[in-house]
Amino acid sequence: MKMQSNNHFLLIKLLTLHYLLVLSASQDFDFFYLVQQWPGSYCDTNSSCCYPTTGKPKAEFGIHGLWPNWNNGSYPSDCDSSNPFDASEISDLMSQMESEWPTLSCPSNDGLKFWGHEWNKHGTCSESVLDQHEYFSTTLNLKTEINLLGALEDAGIHPNGSEYSLTSIRDAIKVASGYTPYIECNKDSSGNSQLYQIYLCVDSLGSCFIECPFVPGERCGASTKFPSF
């Protein structure tokens, strides 16, 4: 009788553990940041940039990454070392990757190091929703839904080295997307603030844009430069 009681107690513990593991897996993260960067601002810094072997990227916003985040502002990273980046998984996406997700770091290459970093650090933390191919294809598809440069230029904001108010930049993207972006700036080689990255938030399934549950502290002044490329 005691043996049956112990077995029953052990079964309850195992079922409870299984439930907690399933619950934990479903709460890996709360939303994504889709982060896109302006190449002119990446290159116009003291560290400069290098073009990939395919040549100078297009003068448009390029993907930086799709980053899982929690609602409190923290984020998971490097979640599964047993599933590293494998270029063969995205062989059918390679031409799109080179065009829409170009690398600008020095020394530049074919992008594999950049994409591998994004998968290993961020993508592995979304495995409960997206496998490796889906992670990259989803990001590419999300980028096509909103033309950031087109939205800015429609509002009279052009990459010509002029300064624009942060409010006008934010409003232009909100008009085009329906959602409020987070704007990140960096410093050019002379120390001036310039438009660098634009964050839009995506639901935890990677299926649609949402209003951001959390945004970092501002890194821009009231106005910022939009450099050419």
PDB file of C-alpha atoms in Angstrom:
ATOM      1  CA  MET A   1       0.000   0.000   0.000  1.00  0.00           C
ATOM      2  CA  LYS A   2       2.864   2.321   0.894  1.00  0.00           C
ATOM      3  CA  MET A   3       4.581   1.458  -2.395  1.00  0.00           C
ATOM      4  CA  GLN A   4       1.431   2.413  -4.351  1.00  0.00           C
ATOM      5  CA  SER A   5       1.200   5.694  -2.448  1.00  0.00           C
ATOM      6  CA  ASN A   6       4.825   6.534  -3.258  1.00  0.00           C
ATOM      7  CA  ASN A   7       4.285   5.711  -6.932  1.00  0.00           C
ATOM      8  CA  HIS A   8       1.196   7.870  -7.008  1.00  0.00           C
ATOM      9  CA  PHE A   9       3.109  10.770  -5.417  1.00  0.00           C
ATOM     10  CA  LEU A  10       5.962  10.333  -7.923  1.00  0.00           C
ATOM     11  CA  LEU A  11       3.502  10.385 -10.826  1.00  0.00           C
ATOM     12  CA  ILE A  12       1.977  13.627  -9.568  1.00  0.00           C
ATOM     13  CA  LYS A  13       5.439  15.187  -9.297  1.00  0.00           C
ATOM     14  CA  LEU A  14       6.327  14.125 -12.847  1.00  0.00           C
ATOM     15  CA  LEU A  15       3.069  15.490 -14.249  1.00  0.00           C
ATOM     16  CA  THR A  16       3.594  18.756 -12.392  1.00  0.00           C
ATOM     17  CA  LEU A  17       7.141  19.047 -13.736  1.00  0.00           C
ATOM     18  CA  HIS A  18       5.901  18.344 -17.265  1.00  0.00           C
ATOM     19  CA  TYR A  19       3.239  21.045 -16.907  1.00  0.00           C
ATOM     20  CA  LEU A  20       5.790  23.563 -15.670  1.00  0.00           C
ATOM     21  CA  LEU A  21       8.142  22.756 -18.539  1.00  0.00           C
ATOM     22  CA  VAL A  22       5.343  23.222 -21.100  1.00  0.00           C
ATOM     23  CA  LEU A  23       4.287  26.467 -19.420  1.00  0.00           C
ATOM     24  CA  SER A  24       7.883  27.700 -19.414  1.00  0.00           C
ATOM     25  CA  ALA A  25       8.286  26.878 -23.112  1.00  0.00           C
ATOM     26  CA  SER A  26       5.150  28.866 -23.916  1.00  0.00           C
ATOM     27  CA  GLN A  27       6.555  31.877 -22.043  1.00  0.00           C
ATOM     28  CA  ASP A  28       9.974  32.051 -23.727  1.00  0.00           C
ATOM     29  CA  PHE A  29       9.349  35.688 -24.693  1.00  0.00           C
ATOM     30  CA  ASP A  30       6.505  38.166 -25.075  1.00  0.00           C
ATOM     31  CA  PHE A  31       7.118  39.948 -28.384  1.00  0.00           C
ATOM     32  CA  PHE A  32       9.731  40.676 -31.058  1.00  0.00           C
ATOM     33  CA  TYR A  33      11.543  43.822 -32.071  1.00  0.00           C
ATOM     34  CA  LEU A  34      11.998  44.053 -35.831  1.00  0.00           C
ATOM     35  CA  VAL A  35      15.091  46.256 -36.057  1.00  0.00           C
ATOM     36  CA  GLN A  36      16.156  47.944 -39.285  1.00  0.00           C
ATOM     37  CA  GLN A  37      19.212  50.144 -39.735  1.00  0.00           C
ATOM     38  CA  TRP A  38      20.090  52.978 -42.087  1.00  0.00           C
ATOM     39  CA  PRO A  39      23.385  52.068 -43.829  1.00  0.00           C
ATOM     40  CA  GLY A  40      24.485  55.692 -44.130  1.00  0.00           C
ATOM     41  CA  SER A  41      24.454  56.001 -40.332  1.00  0.00           C
ATOM     42  CA  TYR A  42      26.270  52.714 -39.837  1.00  0.00           C
ATOM     43  CA  CYS A  43      29.033  53.846 -42.175  1.00  0.00           C
ATOM     44  CA  ASP A  44      29.220  57.498 -41.086  1.00  0.00           C
ATOM     45  CA  THR A  45      30.895  56.855 -37.730  1.00  0.00           C
ATOM     46  CA  ASN A  46      34.473  56.795 -36.500  1.00  0.00           C
ATOM     47  CA  SER A  47      34.555  53.003 -36.972  1.00  0.00           C
ATOM     48  CA  SER A  48      33.391  53.313 -40.619  1.00  0.00           C
ATOM     49  CA  CYS A  49      32.109  50.254 -42.528  1.00  0.00           C
ATOM     50  CA  CYS A  50      32.980  47.756 -45.243  1.00  0.00           C
ATOM     51  CA  TYR A  51      30.740  46.705 -48.122  1.00  0.00           C
ATOM     52  CA  PRO A  52      29.926  43.041 -48.646  1.00  0.00           C
ATOM     53  CA  THR A  53      31.501  41.103 -51.512  1.00  0.00           C
ATOM     54  CA  THR A  54      28.277  41.558 -53.487  1.00  0.00           C
ATOM     55  CA  GLY A  55      28.892  45.319 -53.585  1.00  0.00           C
ATOM     56  CA  LYS A  56      27.459  48.439 -51.989  1.00  0.00           C
ATOM     57  CA  PRO A  57      24.024  47.769 -50.475  1.00  0.00           C
ATOM     58  CA  LYS A  58      20.935  49.603 -51.661  1.00  0.00           C
ATOM     59  CA  ALA A  59      20.250  53.021 -50.177  1.00  0.00           C
ATOM     60  CA  GLU A  60      17.400  51.778 -48.012  1.00  0.00           C
ATOM     61  CA  PHE A  61      16.884  50.461 -44.509  1.00  0.00           C
ATOM     62  CA  GLY A  62      18.391  47.005 -44.062  1.00  0.00           C
ATOM     63  CA  ILE A  63      17.459  44.389 -41.500  1.00  0.00           C
ATOM     64  CA  HIS A  64      19.504  44.190 -38.334  1.00  0.00           C
ATOM     65  CA  GLY A  65      17.467  41.457 -36.704  1.00  0.00           C
ATOM     66  CA  LEU A  66      14.298  40.031 -35.204  1.00  0.00           C
ATOM     67  CA  TRP A  67      14.815  40.055 -31.440  1.00  0.00           C
ATOM     68  CA  PRO A  68      12.639  38.249 -28.857  1.00  0.00           C
ATOM     69  CA  ASN A  69      11.925  40.413 -25.813  1.00  0.00           C
ATOM     70  CA  TRP A  70       9.976  40.350 -22.584  1.00  0.00           C
ATOM     71  CA  ASN A  71       7.470  43.004 -21.602  1.00  0.00           C
ATOM     72  CA  ASN A  72       9.711  44.248 -18.777  1.00  0.00           C
ATOM     73  CA  GLY A  73      12.430  45.308 -21.220  1.00  0.00           C
ATOM     74  CA  SER A  74      14.805  42.391 -20.674  1.00  0.00           C
ATOM     75  CA  TYR A  75      15.436  39.721 -23.289  1.00  0.00           C
ATOM     76  CA  PRO A  76      16.682  36.151 -23.673  1.00  0.00           C
ATOM     77  CA  SER A  77      19.846  35.423 -25.648  1.00  0.00           C
ATOM     78  CA  ASP A  78      21.957  32.477 -26.831  1.00  0.00           C
ATOM     79  CA  CYS A  79      19.227  30.020 -25.901  1.00  0.00           C
ATOM     80  CA  ASP A  80      20.297  26.838 -27.708  1.00  0.00           C
ATOM     81  CA  SER A  81      23.941  26.103 -28.462  1.00  0.00           C
ATOM     82  CA  SER A  82      22.917  22.679 -29.812  1.00  0.00           C
ATOM     83  CA  ASN A  83      21.250  24.303 -32.826  1.00  0.00           C
ATOM     84  CA  PRO A  84      23.832  26.671 -34.355  1.00  0.00           C
ATOM     85  CA  PHE A  85      23.378  28.622 -37.566  1.00  0.00           C
ATOM     86  CA  ASP A  86      23.421  26.435 -40.676  1.00  0.00           C
ATOM     87  CA  ALA A  87      23.618  28.311 -43.980  1.00  0.00           C
ATOM     88  CA  SER A  88      22.160  25.335 -45.843  1.00  0.00           C
ATOM     89  CA  GLU A  89      18.877  25.911 -44.000  1.00  0.00           C
ATOM     90  CA  ILE A  90      18.384  29.229 -45.821  1.00  0.00           C
ATOM     91  CA  SER A  91      19.957  28.462 -49.202  1.00  0.00           C
ATOM     92  CA  ASP A  92      16.711  29.393 -50.964  1.00  0.00           C
ATOM     93  CA  LEU A  93      16.683  32.777 -49.197  1.00  0.00           C
ATOM     94  CA  MET A  94      20.271  33.748 -49.947  1.00  0.00           C
ATOM     95  CA  SER A  95      19.620  36.335 -52.659  1.00  0.00           C
ATOM     96  CA  GLN A  96      16.977  38.039 -50.506  1.00  0.00           C
ATOM     97  CA  MET A  97      19.286  37.962 -47.507  1.00  0.00           C
ATOM     98  CA  GLU A  98      22.090  39.618 -49.451  1.00  0.00           C
ATOM     99  CA  SER A  99      19.727  42.341 -50.641  1.00  0.00           C
ATOM    100  CA  GLU A 100      17.575  42.983 -47.566  1.00  0.00           C
ATOM    101  CA  TRP A 101      19.882  41.911 -44.718  1.00  0.00           C
ATOM    102  CA  PRO A 102      23.339  43.066 -45.836  1.00  0.00           C
ATOM    103  CA  THR A 103      26.395  43.087 -43.629  1.00  0.00           C
ATOM    104  CA  LEU A 104      28.422  46.283 -43.236  1.00  0.00           C
ATOM    105  CA  SER A 105      30.883  45.276 -40.518  1.00  0.00           C
ATOM    106  CA  CYS A 106      34.599  45.174 -41.233  1.00  0.00           C
ATOM    107  CA  PRO A 107      36.097  43.132 -42.663  1.00  0.00           C
ATOM    108  CA  SER A 108      32.946  42.501 -44.657  1.00  0.00           C
ATOM    109  CA  ASN A 109      32.061  39.168 -46.219  1.00  0.00           C
ATOM    110  CA  ASP A 110      29.082  37.310 -47.619  1.00  0.00           C
ATOM    111  CA  GLY A 111      26.937  37.960 -44.542  1.00  0.00           C
ATOM    112  CA  LEU A 112      27.146  34.484 -43.020  1.00  0.00           C
ATOM    113  CA  LYS A 113      28.902  35.691 -39.874  1.00  0.00           C
ATOM    114  CA  PHE A 114      26.305  38.437 -39.341  1.00  0.00           C
ATOM    115  CA  TRP A 115      23.337  36.132 -39.946  1.00  0.00           C
ATOM    116  CA  GLY A 116      24.897  33.445 -37.807  1.00  0.00           C
ATOM    117  CA  HIS A 117      25.259  35.893 -34.934  1.00  0.00           C
ATOM    118  CA  GLU A 118      21.606  36.929 -35.238  1.00  0.00           C
ATOM    119  CA  TRP A 119      20.379  33.331 -35.245  1.00  0.00           C
ATOM    120  CA  ASN A 120      22.643  32.126 -32.442  1.00  0.00           C
ATOM    121  CA  LYS A 121      21.941  35.085 -30.141  1.00  0.00           C
ATOM    122  CA  HIS A 122      18.311  35.883 -30.958  1.00  0.00           C
ATOM    123  CA  GLY A 123      16.827  33.277 -33.250  1.00  0.00           C
ATOM    124  CA  THR A 124      17.519  30.327 -30.976  1.00  0.00           C
ATOM    125  CA  CYS A 125      15.331  32.037 -28.371  1.00  0.00           C
ATOM    126  CA  SER A 126      12.331  31.875 -30.701  1.00  0.00           C
ATOM    127  CA  GLU A 127      12.543  28.145 -31.452  1.00  0.00           C
ATOM    128  CA  SER A 128       9.221  27.473 -29.710  1.00  0.00           C
ATOM    129  CA  VAL A 129       7.620  29.444 -32.566  1.00  0.00           C
ATOM    130  CA  LEU A 130      10.047  29.626 -35.508  1.00  0.00           C
ATOM    131  CA  ASP A 131      12.587  27.137 -36.790  1.00  0.00           C
ATOM    132  CA  GLN A 132      15.763  28.413 -38.424  1.00  0.00           C
ATOM    133  CA  HIS A 133      14.319  28.840 -41.923  1.00  0.00           C
ATOM    134  CA  GLU A 134      11.109  30.368 -40.581  1.00  0.00           C
ATOM    135  CA  TYR A 135      13.063  32.835 -38.462  1.00  0.00           C
ATOM    136  CA  PHE A 136      14.777  34.338 -41.495  1.00  0.00           C
ATOM    137  CA  SER A 137      11.854  34.068 -43.926  1.00  0.00           C
ATOM    138  CA  THR A 138       9.483  35.638 -41.393  1.00  0.00           C
ATOM    139  CA  THR A 139      11.861  38.553 -40.874  1.00  0.00           C
ATOM    140  CA  LEU A 140      12.208  39.108 -44.611  1.00  0.00           C
ATOM    141  CA  ASN A 141       8.428  39.044 -45.050  1.00  0.00           C
ATOM    142  CA  LEU A 142       7.859  41.501 -42.209  1.00  0.00           C
ATOM    143  CA  LYS A 143      10.290  43.949 -43.797  1.00  0.00           C
ATOM    144  CA  THR A 144       8.286  44.012 -47.016  1.00  0.00           C
ATOM    145  CA  GLU A 145       5.104  45.034 -45.187  1.00  0.00           C
ATOM    146  CA  ILE A 146       6.333  48.544 -44.351  1.00  0.00           C
ATOM    147  CA  ASN A 147       8.611  50.625 -46.564  1.00  0.00           C
ATOM    148  CA  LEU A 148      10.382  52.763 -43.970  1.00  0.00           C
ATOM    149  CA  LEU A 149      12.294  54.961 -46.404  1.00  0.00           C
ATOM    150  CA  GLY A 150       9.163  55.477 -48.502  1.00  0.00           C
ATOM    151  CA  ALA A 151       7.199  56.454 -45.397  1.00  0.00           C
ATOM    152  CA  LEU A 152       9.806  59.037 -44.427  1.00  0.00           C
ATOM    153  CA  GLU A 153      10.176  60.483 -47.919  1.00  0.00           C
ATOM    154  CA  ASP A 154       6.401  60.761 -48.305  1.00  0.00           C
ATOM    155  CA  ALA A 155       6.557  63.014 -45.236  1.00  0.00           C
ATOM    156  CA  GLY A 156       9.338  65.143 -46.742  1.00  0.00           C
ATOM    157  CA  ILE A 157      12.114  63.468 -44.722  1.00  0.00           C
ATOM    158  CA  HIS A 158      15.003  62.622 -47.050  1.00  0.00           C
ATOM    159  CA  PRO A 159      18.471  61.105 -46.521  1.00  0.00           C
ATOM    160  CA  ASN A 160      20.339  64.215 -47.599  1.00  0.00           C
ATOM    161  CA  GLY A 161      22.217  65.188 -44.441  1.00  0.00           C
ATOM    162  CA  SER A 162      19.503  67.539 -43.206  1.00  0.00           C
ATOM    163  CA  GLU A 163      18.172  67.525 -39.643  1.00  0.00           C
ATOM    164  CA  TYR A 164      14.617  66.512 -38.863  1.00  0.00           C
ATOM    165  CA  SER A 165      12.621  66.482 -35.667  1.00  0.00           C
ATOM    166  CA  LEU A 166      12.323  63.163 -33.909  1.00  0.00           C
ATOM    167  CA  THR A 167       8.574  63.729 -33.674  1.00  0.00           C
ATOM    168  CA  SER A 168       8.214  64.097 -37.450  1.00  0.00           C
ATOM    169  CA  ILE A 169      10.205  60.897 -38.046  1.00  0.00           C
ATOM    170  CA  ARG A 170       8.135  58.948 -35.542  1.00  0.00           C
ATOM    171  CA  ASP A 171       4.847  60.333 -36.857  1.00  0.00           C
ATOM    172  CA  ALA A 172       5.702  59.518 -40.480  1.00  0.00           C
ATOM    173  CA  ILE A 173       6.338  55.874 -39.657  1.00  0.00           C
ATOM    174  CA  LYS A 174       3.239  55.655 -37.474  1.00  0.00           C
ATOM    175  CA  VAL A 175       1.104  56.985 -40.329  1.00  0.00           C
ATOM    176  CA  ALA A 176       2.491  54.325 -42.687  1.00  0.00           C
ATOM    177  CA  SER A 177       2.487  51.396 -40.266  1.00  0.00           C
ATOM    178  CA  GLY A 178      -0.268  52.188 -37.807  1.00  0.00           C
ATOM    179  CA  TYR A 179       2.147  51.671 -34.912  1.00  0.00           C
ATOM    180  CA  THR A 180       4.534  53.875 -32.943  1.00  0.00           C
ATOM    181  CA  PRO A 181       8.190  53.036 -33.647  1.00  0.00           C
ATOM    182  CA  TYR A 182      11.162  53.389 -31.351  1.00  0.00           C
ATOM    183  CA  ILE A 183      13.907  55.499 -32.922  1.00  0.00           C
ATOM    184  CA  GLU A 184      17.590  54.937 -32.141  1.00  0.00           C
ATOM    185  CA  CYS A 185      20.335  57.390 -33.074  1.00  0.00           C
ATOM    186  CA  ASN A 186      24.105  57.122 -33.138  1.00  0.00           C
ATOM    187  CA  LYS A 187      26.902  59.670 -33.569  1.00  0.00           C
ATOM    188  CA  ASP A 188      28.529  60.528 -36.873  1.00  0.00           C
ATOM    189  CA  SER A 189      32.290  60.983 -37.219  1.00  0.00           C
ATOM    190  CA  SER A 190      31.898  64.595 -36.023  1.00  0.00           C
ATOM    191  CA  GLY A 191      29.831  63.661 -32.981  1.00  0.00           C
ATOM    192  CA  ASN A 192      26.448  64.733 -34.360  1.00  0.00           C
ATOM    193  CA  SER A 193      23.294  62.745 -33.675  1.00  0.00           C
ATOM    194  CA  GLN A 194      21.940  60.858 -36.696  1.00  0.00           C
ATOM    195  CA  LEU A 195      19.051  58.513 -37.432  1.00  0.00           C
ATOM    196  CA  TYR A 196      20.399  54.988 -37.090  1.00  0.00           C
ATOM    197  CA  GLN A 197      17.817  52.287 -36.327  1.00  0.00           C
ATOM    198  CA  ILE A 198      14.045  51.947 -36.309  1.00  0.00           C
ATOM    199  CA  TYR A 199      12.312  49.399 -34.095  1.00  0.00           C
ATOM    200  CA  LEU A 200       8.796  48.107 -34.736  1.00  0.00           C
ATOM    201  CA  CYS A 201       7.177  45.505 -32.513  1.00  0.00           C
ATOM    202  CA  VAL A 202       5.773  42.179 -33.655  1.00  0.00           C
ATOM    203  CA  ASP A 203       3.594  39.695 -31.789  1.00  0.00           C
ATOM    204  CA  SER A 204       5.137  36.588 -30.233  1.00  0.00           C
ATOM    205  CA  LEU A 205       4.126  34.442 -33.223  1.00  0.00           C
ATOM    206  CA  GLY A 206       5.940  36.697 -35.675  1.00  0.00           C
ATOM    207  CA  SER A 207       2.677  37.148 -37.549  1.00  0.00           C
ATOM    208  CA  CYS A 208       1.770  40.838 -37.275  1.00  0.00           C
ATOM    209  CA  PHE A 209       2.907  44.219 -36.018  1.00  0.00           C
ATOM    210  CA  ILE A 210       1.690  45.408 -32.624  1.00  0.00           C
ATOM    211  CA  GLU A 211       2.050  48.485 -30.439  1.00  0.00           C
ATOM    212  CA  CYS A 212       5.289  48.106 -28.478  1.00  0.00           C
ATOM    213  CA  PRO A 213       4.765  46.785 -24.926  1.00  0.00           C
ATOM    214  CA  PHE A 214       8.105  48.341 -23.946  1.00  0.00           C
ATOM    215  CA  VAL A 215      10.516  50.824 -25.538  1.00  0.00           C
ATOM    216  CA  PRO A 216      14.060  51.646 -24.381  1.00  0.00           C
ATOM    217  CA  GLY A 217      15.051  55.093 -23.203  1.00  0.00           C
ATOM    218  CA  GLU A 218      15.526  57.634 -25.989  1.00  0.00           C
ATOM    219  CA  ARG A 219      18.983  57.931 -27.510  1.00  0.00           C
ATOM    220  CA  CYS A 220      18.130  60.864 -29.746  1.00  0.00           C
ATOM    221  CA  GLY A 221      17.778  64.567 -29.227  1.00  0.00           C
ATOM    222  CA  ALA A 222      14.770  66.590 -30.317  1.00  0.00           C
ATOM    223  CA  SER A 223      16.179  66.610 -33.854  1.00  0.00           C
ATOM    224  CA  THR A 224      18.623  64.376 -35.669  1.00  0.00           C
ATOM    225  CA  LYS A 225      20.473  64.189 -38.985  1.00  0.00           C
ATOM    226  CA  PHE A 226      19.439  61.796 -41.753  1.00  0.00           C
ATOM    227  CA  PRO A 227      22.691  61.168 -43.683  1.00  0.00           C
ATOM    228  CA  SER A 228      22.973  60.166 -47.303  1.00  0.00           C
ATOM    229  CA  PHE A 229      24.327  56.805 -48.433  1.00  0.00           C
TER     230      PHE A 229
END
